[in-house]
Tab-separated table of C-alpha atoms in Angstrom:
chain	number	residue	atom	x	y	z
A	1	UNK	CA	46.871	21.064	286.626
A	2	UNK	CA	49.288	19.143	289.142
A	3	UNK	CA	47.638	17.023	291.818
A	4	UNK	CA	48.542	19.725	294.804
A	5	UNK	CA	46.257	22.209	293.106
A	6	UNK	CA	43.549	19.727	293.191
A	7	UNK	CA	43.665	19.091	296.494
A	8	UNK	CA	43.282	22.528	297.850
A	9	UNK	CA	41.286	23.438	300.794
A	10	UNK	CA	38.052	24.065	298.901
A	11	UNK	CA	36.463	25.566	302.226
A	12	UNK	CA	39.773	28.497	302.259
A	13	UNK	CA	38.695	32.166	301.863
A	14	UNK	CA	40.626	33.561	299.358
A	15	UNK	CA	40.164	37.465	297.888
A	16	UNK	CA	39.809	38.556	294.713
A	17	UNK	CA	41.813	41.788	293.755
A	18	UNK	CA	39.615	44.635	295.489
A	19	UNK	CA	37.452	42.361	297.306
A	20	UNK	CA	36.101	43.439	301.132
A	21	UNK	CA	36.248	40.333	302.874
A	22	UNK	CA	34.172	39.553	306.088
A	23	UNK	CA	33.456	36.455	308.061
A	24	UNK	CA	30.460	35.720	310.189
A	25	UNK	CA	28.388	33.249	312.123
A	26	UNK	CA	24.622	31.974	311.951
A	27	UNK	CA	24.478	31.597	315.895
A	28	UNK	CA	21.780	29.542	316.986
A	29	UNK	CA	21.024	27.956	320.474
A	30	UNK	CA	19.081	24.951	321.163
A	31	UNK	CA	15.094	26.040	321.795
A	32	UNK	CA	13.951	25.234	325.338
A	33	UNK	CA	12.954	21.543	325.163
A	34	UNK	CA	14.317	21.000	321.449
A	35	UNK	CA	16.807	18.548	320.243
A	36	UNK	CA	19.575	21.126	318.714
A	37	UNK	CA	17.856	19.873	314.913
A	38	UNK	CA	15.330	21.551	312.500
A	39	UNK	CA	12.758	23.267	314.721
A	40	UNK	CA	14.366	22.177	318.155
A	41	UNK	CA	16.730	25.392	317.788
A	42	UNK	CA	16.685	28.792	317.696
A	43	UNK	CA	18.714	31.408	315.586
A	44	UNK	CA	19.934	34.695	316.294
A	45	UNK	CA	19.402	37.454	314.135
A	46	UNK	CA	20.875	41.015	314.390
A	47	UNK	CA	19.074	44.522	313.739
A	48	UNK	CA	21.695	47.117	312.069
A	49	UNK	CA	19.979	50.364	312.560
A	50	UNK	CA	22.443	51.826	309.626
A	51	UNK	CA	20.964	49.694	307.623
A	52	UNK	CA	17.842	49.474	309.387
A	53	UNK	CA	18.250	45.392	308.340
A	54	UNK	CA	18.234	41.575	310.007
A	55	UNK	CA	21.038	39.643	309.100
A	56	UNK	CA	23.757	37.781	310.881
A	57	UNK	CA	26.280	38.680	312.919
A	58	UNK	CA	29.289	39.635	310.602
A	59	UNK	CA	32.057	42.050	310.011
A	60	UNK	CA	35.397	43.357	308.256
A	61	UNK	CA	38.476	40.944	308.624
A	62	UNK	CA	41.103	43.237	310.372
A	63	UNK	CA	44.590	42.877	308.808
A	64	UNK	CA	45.802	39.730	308.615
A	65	UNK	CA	43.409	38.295	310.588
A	66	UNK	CA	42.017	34.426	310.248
A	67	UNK	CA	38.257	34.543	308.894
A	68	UNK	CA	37.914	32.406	311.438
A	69	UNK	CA	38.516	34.296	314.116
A	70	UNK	CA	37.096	37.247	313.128
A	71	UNK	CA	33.738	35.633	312.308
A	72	UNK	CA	33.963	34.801	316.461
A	73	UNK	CA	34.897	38.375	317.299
A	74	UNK	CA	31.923	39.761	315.486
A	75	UNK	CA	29.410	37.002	317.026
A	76	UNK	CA	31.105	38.450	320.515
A	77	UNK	CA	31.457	41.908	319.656
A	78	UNK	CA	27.688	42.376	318.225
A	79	UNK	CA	25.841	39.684	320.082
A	80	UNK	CA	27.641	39.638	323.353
A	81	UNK	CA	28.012	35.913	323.515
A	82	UNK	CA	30.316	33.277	323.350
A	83	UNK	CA	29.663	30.454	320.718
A	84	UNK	CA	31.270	27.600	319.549
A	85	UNK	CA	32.045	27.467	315.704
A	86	UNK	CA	30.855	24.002	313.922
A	87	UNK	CA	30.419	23.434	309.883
A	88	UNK	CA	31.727	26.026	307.014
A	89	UNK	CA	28.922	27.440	305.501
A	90	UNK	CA	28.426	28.955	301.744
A	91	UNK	CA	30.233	32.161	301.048
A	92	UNK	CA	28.602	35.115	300.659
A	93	UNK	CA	29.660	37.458	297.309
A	94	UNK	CA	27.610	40.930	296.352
A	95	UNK	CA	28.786	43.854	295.671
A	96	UNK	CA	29.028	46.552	297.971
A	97	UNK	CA	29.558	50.464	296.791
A	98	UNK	CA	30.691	49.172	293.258
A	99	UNK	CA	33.049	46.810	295.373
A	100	UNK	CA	32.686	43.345	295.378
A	101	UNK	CA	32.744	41.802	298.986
A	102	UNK	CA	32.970	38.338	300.039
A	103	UNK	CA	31.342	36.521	303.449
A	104	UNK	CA	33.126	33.661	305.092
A	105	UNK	CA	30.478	32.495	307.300
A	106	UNK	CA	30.169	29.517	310.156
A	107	UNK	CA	27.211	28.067	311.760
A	108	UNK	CA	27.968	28.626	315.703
A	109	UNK	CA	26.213	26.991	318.747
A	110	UNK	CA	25.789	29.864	321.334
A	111	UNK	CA	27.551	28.853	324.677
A	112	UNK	CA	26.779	31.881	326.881
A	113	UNK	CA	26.781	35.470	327.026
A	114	UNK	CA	24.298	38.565	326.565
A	115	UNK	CA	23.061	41.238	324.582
A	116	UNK	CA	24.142	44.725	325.276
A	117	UNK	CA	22.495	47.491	322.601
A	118	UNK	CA	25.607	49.200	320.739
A	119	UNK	CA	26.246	51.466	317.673
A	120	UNK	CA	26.574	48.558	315.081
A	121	UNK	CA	23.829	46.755	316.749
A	122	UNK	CA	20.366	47.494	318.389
A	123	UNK	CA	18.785	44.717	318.925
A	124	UNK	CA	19.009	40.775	318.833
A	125	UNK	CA	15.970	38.469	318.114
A	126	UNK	CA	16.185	34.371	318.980
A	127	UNK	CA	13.769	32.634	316.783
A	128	UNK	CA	12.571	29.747	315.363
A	129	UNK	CA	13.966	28.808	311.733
A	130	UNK	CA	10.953	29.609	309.738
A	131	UNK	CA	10.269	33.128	311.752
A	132	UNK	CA	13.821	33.926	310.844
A	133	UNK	CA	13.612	32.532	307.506
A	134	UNK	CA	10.989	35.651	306.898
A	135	UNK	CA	12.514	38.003	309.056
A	136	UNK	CA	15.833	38.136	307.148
A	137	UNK	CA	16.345	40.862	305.000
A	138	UNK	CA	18.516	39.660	302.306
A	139	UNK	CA	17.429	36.591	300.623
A	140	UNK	CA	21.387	36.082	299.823
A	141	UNK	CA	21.021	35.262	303.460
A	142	UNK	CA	18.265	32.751	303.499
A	143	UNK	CA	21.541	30.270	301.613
A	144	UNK	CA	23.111	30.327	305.000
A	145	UNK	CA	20.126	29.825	307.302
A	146	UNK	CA	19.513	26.600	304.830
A	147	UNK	CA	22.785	25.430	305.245
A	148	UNK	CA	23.092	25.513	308.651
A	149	UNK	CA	19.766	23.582	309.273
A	150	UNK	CA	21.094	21.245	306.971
A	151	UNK	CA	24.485	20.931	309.106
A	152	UNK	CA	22.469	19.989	311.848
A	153	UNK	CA	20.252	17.612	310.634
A	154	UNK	CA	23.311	15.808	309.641
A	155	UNK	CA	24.326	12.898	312.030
């Protein structure tokens, strides 16, 4: 292996053959009075009534488009507010209609903005980690809600 493979970007988001790839955000806002750590914040969680699930706010990269910035659009586009992306969190893989599908995902501070009920979305619910910890549907989700708090209890 030559020393530039080694040093690639270990945090890049790159496809397998086949592979639906999405980015997203665990959005979270400081809780009134908290410190922006552990307890002291609050996370968002989405409602998909297609799926009739809680998860985070995430969707389909468009063509060509920078996980990144896609992972923003959906926060905006399904949430309604602004945020302010901060650590890479673990990817997401599972497969989806015999495809395999891969989730970039962020943590994100929430910096304004609000909820408007759509067709993707339904309803939003700010809570505490361990409320959304059991409110998640997908345990494959519970990784990122960990990492995050971990993120942030990082100095």
């Amino acid at each position: 292996m030559s020393g530039e493979a080694g040093r690639r970007d270990p945090a890049a988001h790159r496809p397998r053959t086949g592979t639906v790839l999405a980015a997203g955000c665990v959005l979270w806002r400081r809780a009134p009075g908290g410190d922006g750590k552990g307890d002291g914040v609050e996370i968002c969680l989405v409602h998909r009534p297609r799926y009739d699930d809680w998860s985070f706010p995430k969707g389909k990269l468009k063509r060509g488009e920078d996980p990144l910035a896609a992972a923003v659009r959906e926060v905006l586009e399904e949430t309604g507010h602004h945020c302010a992306p901060g650590a890479r969190l673990p990817t997401s893989r599972y497969p989806v209609d015999g495809r395999p599908k891969e989730v970039a995902y962020w943590a994100a501070e929430a910096t304004g903005g609000s909820f408007t009920a759509n067709d993707e979305v339904d309803r939003i619910v700010w809570l505490a980690p361990d409320a959304a910890r059991v409110r998640l549907t997908q345990p494959r989700d519970v990784r990122q809600l960990t990492a995050l708090l971990d993120a942030l209890a990082t100095p």
